[in-house]
Short mmCIF file of N, CA and C in Angstrom, two decimals:
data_model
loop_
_atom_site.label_atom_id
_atom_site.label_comp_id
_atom_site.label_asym_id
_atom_site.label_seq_id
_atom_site.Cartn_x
_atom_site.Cartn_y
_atom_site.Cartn_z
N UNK B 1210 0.84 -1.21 0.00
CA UNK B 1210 0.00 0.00 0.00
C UNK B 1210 0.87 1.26 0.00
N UNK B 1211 0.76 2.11 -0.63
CA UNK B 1211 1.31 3.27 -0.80
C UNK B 1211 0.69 4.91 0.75
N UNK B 1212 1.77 5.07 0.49
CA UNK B 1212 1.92 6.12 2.01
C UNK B 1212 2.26 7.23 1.68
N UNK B 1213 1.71 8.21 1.91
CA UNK B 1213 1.96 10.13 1.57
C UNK B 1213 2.32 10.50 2.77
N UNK B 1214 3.80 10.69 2.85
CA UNK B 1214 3.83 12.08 3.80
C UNK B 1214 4.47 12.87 3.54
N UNK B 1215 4.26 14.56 4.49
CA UNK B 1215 4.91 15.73 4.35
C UNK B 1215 5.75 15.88 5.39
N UNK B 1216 7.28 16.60 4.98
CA UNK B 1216 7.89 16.64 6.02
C UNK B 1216 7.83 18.29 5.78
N UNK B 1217 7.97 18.72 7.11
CA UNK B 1217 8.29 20.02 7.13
C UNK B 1217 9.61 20.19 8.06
N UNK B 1218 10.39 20.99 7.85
CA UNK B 1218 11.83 20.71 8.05
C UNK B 1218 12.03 22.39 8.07
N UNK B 1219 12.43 22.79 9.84
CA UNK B 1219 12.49 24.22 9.80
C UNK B 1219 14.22 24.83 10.90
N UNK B 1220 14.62 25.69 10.65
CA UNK B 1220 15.64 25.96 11.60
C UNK B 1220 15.56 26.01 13.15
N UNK B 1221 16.53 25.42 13.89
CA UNK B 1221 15.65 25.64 15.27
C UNK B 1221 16.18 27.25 15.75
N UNK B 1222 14.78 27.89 16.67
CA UNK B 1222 14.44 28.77 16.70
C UNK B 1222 16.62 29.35 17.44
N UNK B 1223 16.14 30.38 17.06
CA UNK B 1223 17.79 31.16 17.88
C UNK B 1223 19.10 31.40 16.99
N UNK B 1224 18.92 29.98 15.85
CA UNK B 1224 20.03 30.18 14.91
C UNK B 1224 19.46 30.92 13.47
N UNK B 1225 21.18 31.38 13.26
CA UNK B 1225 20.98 32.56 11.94
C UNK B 1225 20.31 32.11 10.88
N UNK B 1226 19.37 32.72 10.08
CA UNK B 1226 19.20 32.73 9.02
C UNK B 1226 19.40 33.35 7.69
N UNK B 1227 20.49 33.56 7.28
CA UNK B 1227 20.71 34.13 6.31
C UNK B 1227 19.66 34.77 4.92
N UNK B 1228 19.69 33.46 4.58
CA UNK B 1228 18.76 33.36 3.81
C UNK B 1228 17.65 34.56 3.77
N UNK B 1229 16.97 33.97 5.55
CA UNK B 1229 15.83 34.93 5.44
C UNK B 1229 16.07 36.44 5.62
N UNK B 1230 16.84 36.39 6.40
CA UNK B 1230 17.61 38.12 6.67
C UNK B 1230 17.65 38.96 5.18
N UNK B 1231 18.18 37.94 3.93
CA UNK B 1231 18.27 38.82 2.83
C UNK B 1231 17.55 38.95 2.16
N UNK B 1232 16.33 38.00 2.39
CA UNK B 1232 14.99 38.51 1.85
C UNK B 1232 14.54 39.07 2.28
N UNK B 1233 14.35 39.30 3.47
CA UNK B 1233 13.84 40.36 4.33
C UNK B 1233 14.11 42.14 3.70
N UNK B 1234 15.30 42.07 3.52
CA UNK B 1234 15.99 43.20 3.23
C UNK B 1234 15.78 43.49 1.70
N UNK B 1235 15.77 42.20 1.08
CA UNK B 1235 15.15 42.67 -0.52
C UNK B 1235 13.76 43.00 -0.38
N UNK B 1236 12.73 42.71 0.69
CA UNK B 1236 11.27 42.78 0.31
C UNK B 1236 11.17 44.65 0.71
N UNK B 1237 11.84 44.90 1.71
CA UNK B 1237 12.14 46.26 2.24
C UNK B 1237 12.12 46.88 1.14
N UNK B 1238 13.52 46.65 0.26
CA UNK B 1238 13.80 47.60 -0.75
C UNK B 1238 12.61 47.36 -2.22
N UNK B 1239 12.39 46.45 -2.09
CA UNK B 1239 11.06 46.26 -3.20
C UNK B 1239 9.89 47.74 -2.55
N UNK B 1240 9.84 47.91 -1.47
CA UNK B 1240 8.72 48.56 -0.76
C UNK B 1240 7.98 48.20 0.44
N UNK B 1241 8.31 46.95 0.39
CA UNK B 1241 7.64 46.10 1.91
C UNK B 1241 7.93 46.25 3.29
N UNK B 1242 7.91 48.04 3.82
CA UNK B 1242 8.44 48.22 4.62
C UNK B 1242 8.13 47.92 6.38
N UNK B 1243 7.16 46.98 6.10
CA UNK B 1243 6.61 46.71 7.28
C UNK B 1243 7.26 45.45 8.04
N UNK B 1244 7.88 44.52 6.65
CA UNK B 1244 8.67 43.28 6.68
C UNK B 1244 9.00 42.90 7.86
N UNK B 1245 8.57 42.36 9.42
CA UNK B 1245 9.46 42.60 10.53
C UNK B 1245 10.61 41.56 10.65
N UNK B 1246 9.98 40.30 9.92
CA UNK B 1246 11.22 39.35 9.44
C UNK B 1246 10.77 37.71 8.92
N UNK B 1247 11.67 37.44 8.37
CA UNK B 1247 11.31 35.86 7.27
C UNK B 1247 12.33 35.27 7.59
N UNK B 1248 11.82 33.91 7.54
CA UNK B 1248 12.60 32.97 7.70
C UNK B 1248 12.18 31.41 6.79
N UNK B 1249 13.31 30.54 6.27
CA UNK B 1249 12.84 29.66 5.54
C UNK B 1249 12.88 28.40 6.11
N UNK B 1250 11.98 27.62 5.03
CA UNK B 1250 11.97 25.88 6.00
C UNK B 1250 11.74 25.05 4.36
N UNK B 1251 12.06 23.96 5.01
CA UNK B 1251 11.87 23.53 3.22
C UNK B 1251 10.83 21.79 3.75
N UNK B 1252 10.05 21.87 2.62
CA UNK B 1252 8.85 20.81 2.58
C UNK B 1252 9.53 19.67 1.83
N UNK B 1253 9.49 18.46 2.27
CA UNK B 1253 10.01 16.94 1.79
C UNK B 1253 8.61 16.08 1.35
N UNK B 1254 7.87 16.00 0.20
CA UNK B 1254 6.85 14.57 0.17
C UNK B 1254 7.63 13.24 -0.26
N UNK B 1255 7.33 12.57 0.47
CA UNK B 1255 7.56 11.44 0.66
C UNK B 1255 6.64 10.86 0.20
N UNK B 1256 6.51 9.63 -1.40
CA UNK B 1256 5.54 8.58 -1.25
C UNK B 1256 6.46 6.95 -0.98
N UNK B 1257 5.71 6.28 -0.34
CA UNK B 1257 6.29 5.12 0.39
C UNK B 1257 5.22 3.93 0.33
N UNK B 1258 5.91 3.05 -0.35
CA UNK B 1258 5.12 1.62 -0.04
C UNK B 1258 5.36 0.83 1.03
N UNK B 1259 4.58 0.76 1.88
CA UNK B 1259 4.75 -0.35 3.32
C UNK B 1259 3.26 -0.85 3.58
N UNK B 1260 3.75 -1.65 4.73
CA UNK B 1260 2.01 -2.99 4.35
C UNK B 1260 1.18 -1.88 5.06
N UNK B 1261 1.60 -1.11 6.42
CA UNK B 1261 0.92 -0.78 7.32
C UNK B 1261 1.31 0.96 7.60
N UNK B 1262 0.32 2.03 7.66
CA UNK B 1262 1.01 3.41 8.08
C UNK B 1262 1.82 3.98 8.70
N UNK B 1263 2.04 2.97 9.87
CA UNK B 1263 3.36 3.03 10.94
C UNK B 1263 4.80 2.32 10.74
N UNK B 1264 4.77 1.54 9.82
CA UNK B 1264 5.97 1.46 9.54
C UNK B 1264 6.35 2.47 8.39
N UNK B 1265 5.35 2.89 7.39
CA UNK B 1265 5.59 3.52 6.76
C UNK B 1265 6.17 4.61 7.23
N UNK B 1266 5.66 5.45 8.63
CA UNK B 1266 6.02 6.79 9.44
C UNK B 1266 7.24 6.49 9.84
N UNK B 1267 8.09 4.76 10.36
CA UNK B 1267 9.02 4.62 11.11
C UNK B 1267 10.09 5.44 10.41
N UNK B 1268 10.06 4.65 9.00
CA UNK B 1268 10.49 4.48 8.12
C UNK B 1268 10.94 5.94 7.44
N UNK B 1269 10.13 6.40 7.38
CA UNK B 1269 9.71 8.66 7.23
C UNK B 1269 10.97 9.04 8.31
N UNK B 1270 10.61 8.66 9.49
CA UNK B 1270 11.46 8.90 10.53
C UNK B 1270 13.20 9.02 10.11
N UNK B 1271 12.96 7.88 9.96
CA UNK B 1271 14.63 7.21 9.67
C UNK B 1271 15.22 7.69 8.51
N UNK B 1272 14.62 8.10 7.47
CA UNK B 1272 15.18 8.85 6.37
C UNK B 1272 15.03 10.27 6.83
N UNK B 1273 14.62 10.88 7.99
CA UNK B 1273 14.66 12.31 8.36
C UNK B 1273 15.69 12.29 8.87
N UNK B 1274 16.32 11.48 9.63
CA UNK B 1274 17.26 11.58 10.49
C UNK B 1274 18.79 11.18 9.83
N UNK B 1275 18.85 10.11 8.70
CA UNK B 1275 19.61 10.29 8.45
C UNK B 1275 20.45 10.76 6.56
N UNK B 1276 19.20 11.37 6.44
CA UNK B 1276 19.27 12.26 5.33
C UNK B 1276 18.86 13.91 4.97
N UNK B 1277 17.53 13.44 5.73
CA UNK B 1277 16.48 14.85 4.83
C UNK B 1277 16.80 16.25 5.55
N UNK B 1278 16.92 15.77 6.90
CA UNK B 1278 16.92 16.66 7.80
C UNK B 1278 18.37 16.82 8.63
N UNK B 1279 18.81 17.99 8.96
CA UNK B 1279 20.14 18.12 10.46
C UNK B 1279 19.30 18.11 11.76
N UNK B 1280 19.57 16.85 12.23
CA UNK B 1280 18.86 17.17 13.39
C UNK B 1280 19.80 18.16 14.63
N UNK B 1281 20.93 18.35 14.44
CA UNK B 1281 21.34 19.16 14.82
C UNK B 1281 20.86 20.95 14.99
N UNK B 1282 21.04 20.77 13.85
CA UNK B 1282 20.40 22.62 13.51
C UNK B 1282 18.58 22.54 13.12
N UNK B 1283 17.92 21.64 12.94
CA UNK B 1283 16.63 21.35 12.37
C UNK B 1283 16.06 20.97 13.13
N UNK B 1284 14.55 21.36 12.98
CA UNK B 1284 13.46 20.08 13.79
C UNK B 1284 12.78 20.38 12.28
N UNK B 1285 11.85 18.92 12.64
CA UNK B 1285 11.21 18.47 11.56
C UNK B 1285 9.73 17.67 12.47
N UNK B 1286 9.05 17.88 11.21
CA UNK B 1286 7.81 17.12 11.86
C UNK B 1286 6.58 16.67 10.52
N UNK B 1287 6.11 15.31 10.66
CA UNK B 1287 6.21 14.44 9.23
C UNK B 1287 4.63 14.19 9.84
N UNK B 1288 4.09 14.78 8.76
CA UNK B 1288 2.23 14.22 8.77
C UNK B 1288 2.07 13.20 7.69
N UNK B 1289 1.12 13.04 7.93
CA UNK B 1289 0.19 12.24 6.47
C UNK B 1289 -0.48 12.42 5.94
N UNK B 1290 -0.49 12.14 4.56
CA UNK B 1290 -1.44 12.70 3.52
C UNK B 1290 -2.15 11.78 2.87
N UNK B 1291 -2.15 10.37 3.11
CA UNK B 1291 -2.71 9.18 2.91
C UNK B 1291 -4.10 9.61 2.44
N UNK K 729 -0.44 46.22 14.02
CA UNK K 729 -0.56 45.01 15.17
C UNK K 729 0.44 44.07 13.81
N UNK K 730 0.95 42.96 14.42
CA UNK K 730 1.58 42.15 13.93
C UNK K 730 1.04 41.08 13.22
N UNK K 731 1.15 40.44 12.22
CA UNK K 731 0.45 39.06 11.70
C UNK K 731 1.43 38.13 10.83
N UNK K 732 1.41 37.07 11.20
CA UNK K 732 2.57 36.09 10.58
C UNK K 732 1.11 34.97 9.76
N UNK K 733 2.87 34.45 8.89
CA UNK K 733 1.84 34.14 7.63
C UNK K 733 2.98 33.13 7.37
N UNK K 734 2.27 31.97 7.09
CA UNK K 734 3.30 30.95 6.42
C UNK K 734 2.71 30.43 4.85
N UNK K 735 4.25 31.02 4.38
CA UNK K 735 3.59 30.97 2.69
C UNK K 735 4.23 29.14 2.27
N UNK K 736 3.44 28.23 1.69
CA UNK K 736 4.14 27.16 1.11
C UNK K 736 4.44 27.42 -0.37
N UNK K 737 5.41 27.12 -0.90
CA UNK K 737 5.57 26.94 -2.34
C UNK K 737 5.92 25.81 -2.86
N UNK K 738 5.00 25.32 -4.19
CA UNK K 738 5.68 23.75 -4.32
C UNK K 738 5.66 24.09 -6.18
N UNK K 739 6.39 23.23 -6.60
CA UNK K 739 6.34 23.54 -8.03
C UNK K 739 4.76 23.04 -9.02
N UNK K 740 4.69 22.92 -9.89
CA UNK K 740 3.50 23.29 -10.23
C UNK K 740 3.66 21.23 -10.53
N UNK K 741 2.83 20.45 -10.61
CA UNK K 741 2.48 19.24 -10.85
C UNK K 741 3.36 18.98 -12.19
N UNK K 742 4.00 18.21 -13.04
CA UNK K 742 4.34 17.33 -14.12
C UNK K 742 5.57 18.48 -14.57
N UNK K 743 6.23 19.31 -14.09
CA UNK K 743 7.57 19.73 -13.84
C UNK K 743 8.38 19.01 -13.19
N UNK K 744 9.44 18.59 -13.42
CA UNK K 744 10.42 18.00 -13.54
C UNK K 744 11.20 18.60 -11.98
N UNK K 745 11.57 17.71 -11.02
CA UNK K 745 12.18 18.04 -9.72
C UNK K 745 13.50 17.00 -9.55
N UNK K 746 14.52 17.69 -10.16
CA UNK K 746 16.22 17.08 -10.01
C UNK K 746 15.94 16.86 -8.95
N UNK K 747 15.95 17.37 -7.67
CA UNK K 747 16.35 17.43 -6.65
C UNK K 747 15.46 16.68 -6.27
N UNK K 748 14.86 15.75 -6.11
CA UNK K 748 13.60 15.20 -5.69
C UNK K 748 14.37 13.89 -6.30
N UNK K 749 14.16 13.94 -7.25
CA UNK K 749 14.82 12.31 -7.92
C UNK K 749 16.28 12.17 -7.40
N UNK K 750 16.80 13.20 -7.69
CA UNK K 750 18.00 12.52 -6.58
C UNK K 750 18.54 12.36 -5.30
N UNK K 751 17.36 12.71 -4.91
CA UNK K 751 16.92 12.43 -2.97
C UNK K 751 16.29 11.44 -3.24
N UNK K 752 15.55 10.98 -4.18
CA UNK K 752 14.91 9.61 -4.18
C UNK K 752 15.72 8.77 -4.21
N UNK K 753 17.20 8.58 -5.09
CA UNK K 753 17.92 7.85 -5.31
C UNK K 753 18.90 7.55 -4.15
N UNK K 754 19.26 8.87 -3.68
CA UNK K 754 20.15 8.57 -2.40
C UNK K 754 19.40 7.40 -1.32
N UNK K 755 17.90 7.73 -1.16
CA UNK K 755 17.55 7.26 -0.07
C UNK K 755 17.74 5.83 -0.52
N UNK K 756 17.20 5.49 -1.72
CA UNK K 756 17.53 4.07 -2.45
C UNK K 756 18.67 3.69 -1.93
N UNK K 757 19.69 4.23 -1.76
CA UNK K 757 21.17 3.43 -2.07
C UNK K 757 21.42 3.35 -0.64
N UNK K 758 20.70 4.14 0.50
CA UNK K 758 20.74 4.06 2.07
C UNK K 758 19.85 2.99 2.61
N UNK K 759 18.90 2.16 1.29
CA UNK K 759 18.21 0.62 1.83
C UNK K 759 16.90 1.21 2.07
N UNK K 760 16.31 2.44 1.70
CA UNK K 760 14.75 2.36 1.70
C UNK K 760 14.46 2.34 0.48
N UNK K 761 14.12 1.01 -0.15
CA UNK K 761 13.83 0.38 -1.61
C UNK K 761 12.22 1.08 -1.89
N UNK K 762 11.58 0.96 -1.05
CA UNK K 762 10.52 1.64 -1.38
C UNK K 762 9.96 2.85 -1.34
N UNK K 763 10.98 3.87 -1.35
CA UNK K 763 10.24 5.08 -1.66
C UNK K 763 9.64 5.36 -3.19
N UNK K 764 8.91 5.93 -3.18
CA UNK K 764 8.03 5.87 -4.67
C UNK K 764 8.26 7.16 -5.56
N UNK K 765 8.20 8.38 -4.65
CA UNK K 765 8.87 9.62 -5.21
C UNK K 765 8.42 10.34 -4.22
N UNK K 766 9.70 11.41 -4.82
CA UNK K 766 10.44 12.81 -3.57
C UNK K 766 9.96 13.92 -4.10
N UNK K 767 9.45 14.82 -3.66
CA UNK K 767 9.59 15.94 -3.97
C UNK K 767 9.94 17.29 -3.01
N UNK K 768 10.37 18.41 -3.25
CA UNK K 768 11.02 19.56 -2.50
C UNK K 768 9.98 20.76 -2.54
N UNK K 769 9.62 21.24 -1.44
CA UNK K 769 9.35 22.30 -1.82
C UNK K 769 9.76 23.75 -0.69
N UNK K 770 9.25 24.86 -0.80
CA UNK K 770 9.46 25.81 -0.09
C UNK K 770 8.71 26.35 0.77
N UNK K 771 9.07 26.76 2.39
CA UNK K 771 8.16 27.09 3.36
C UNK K 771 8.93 28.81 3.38
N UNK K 772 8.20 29.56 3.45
CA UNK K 772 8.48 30.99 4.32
C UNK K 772 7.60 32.01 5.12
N UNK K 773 8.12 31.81 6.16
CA UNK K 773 7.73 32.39 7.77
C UNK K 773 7.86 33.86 7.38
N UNK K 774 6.65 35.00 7.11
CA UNK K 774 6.98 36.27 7.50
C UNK K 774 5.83 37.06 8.45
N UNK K 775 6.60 38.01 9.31
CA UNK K 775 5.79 38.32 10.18
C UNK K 775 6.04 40.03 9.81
N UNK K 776 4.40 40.72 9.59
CA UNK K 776 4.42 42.20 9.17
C UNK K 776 3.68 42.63 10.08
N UNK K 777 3.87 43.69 9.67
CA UNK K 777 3.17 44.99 10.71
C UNK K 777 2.25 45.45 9.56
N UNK K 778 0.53 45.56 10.23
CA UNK K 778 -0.53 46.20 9.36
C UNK K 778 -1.27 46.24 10.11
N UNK K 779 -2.62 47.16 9.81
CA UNK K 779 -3.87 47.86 10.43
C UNK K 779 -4.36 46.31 10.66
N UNK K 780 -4.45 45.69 10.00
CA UNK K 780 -5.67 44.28 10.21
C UNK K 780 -5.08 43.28 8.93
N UNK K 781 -5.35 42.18 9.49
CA UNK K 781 -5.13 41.11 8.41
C UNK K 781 -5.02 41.11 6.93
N UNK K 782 -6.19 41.51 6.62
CA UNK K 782 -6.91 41.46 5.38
C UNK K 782 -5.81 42.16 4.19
N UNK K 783 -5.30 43.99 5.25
CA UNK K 783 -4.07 44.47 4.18
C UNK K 783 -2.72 43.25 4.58
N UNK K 784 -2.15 42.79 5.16
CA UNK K 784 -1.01 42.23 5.47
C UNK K 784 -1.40 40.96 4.66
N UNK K 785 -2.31 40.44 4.47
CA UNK K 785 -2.43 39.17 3.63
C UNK K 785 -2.36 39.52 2.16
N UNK K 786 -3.13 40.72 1.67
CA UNK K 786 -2.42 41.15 0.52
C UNK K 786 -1.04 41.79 0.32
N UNK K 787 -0.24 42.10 1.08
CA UNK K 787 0.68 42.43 0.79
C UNK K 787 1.72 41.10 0.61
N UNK K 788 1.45 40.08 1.35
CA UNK K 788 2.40 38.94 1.09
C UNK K 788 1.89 38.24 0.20
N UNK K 789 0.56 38.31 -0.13
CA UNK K 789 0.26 37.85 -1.69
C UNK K 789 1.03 38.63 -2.73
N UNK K 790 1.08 40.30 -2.68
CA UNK K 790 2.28 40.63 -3.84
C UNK K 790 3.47 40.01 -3.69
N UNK K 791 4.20 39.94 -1.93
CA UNK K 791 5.40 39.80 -2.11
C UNK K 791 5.56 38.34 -2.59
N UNK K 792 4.89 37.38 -2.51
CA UNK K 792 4.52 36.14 -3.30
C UNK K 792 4.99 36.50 -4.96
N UNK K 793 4.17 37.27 -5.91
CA UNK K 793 4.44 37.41 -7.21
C UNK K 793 5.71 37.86 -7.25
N UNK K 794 6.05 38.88 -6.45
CA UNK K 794 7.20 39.85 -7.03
C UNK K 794 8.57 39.60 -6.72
N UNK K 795 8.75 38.42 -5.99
CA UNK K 795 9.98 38.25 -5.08
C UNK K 795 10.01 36.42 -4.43
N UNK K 796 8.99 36.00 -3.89
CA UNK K 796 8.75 35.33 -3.38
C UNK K 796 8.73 33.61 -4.01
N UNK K 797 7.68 33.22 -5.18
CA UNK K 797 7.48 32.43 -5.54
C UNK K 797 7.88 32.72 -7.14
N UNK K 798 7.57 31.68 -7.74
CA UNK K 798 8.33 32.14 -9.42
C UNK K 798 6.41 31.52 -9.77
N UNK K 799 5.76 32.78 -10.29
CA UNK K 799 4.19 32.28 -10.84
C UNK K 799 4.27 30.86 -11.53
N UNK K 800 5.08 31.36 -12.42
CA UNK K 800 5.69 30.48 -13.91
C UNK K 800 5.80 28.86 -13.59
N UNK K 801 6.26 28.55 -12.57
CA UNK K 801 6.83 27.24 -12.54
C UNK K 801 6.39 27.17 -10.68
N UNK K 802 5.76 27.61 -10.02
CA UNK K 802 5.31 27.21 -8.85
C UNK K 802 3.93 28.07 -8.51
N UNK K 803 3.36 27.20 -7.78
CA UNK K 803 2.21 27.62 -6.89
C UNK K 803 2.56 27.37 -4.86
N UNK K 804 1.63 28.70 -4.76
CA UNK K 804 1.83 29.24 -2.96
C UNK K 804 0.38 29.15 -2.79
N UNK K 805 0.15 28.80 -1.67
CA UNK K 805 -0.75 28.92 -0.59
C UNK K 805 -0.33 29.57 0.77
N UNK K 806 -0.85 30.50 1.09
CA UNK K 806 -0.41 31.45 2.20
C UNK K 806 -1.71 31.35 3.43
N UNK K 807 -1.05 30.94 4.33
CA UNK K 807 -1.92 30.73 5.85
C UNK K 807 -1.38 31.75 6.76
N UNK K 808 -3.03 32.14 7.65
CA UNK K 808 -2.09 32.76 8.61
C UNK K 808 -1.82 32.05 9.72
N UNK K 809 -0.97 32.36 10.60
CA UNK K 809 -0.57 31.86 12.16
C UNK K 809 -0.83 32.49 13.02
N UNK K 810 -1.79 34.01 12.84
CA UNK K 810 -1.20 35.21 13.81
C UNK K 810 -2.34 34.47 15.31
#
């Protein structure tokens, strides 16, 4: 049986974001002067064949940890779209 | 008053995602045989200053066209959080 999930995969709160800092600062100079600040996270779908939804999630798990995501600098958190 | 908004961006359906197939492949070669397909997309966290929602939700709908998302080759859905 086939398995949908979303990972959402975001910086943990306190560390720099570059990224968003310089969008921030481009949306400013576009005109967006209200901008108070952005920050990015990036979305993973996952489709997965397993017999049952929970191994399928284990499984979600285990490729977060040792691919998709830094669990160091990242938290992540994996729904379903089944 | 403040209002945060989390914009998703994902590419538009039957566009082509390198980066997706070859996160599919890695995970392959790390022993999860069954993933079916990957795809990537984009989260961004911005928090503005406006009279009430309604202007701050249009304004990150422009900053969506003008800066934000590429129309052309992706679609956003923008939620708020406030």
């Amino acid at each position: 049986m086939t398995h949908r999930f979303r990972i959402t995969i975001e910086r943990k709160p306190g560390l720099s974001d570059p990224e968003g800092a310089t969008t921030r600062k481009a949306l400013i100079d576009l005109g967006f002067e209200d901008v108070e600040h952005v920050s990015f996270g990036r979305i993973v779908s996952v489709t997965i064949h397993a017999s049952d939804e929970a191994t399928a999630r284990s499984s979600v798990d285990e490729m977060c940890e040792k691919l998709l995501a830094n669990p160091v600098m990242e938290t992540y958190t994996v729904e379903s779209e089944s």
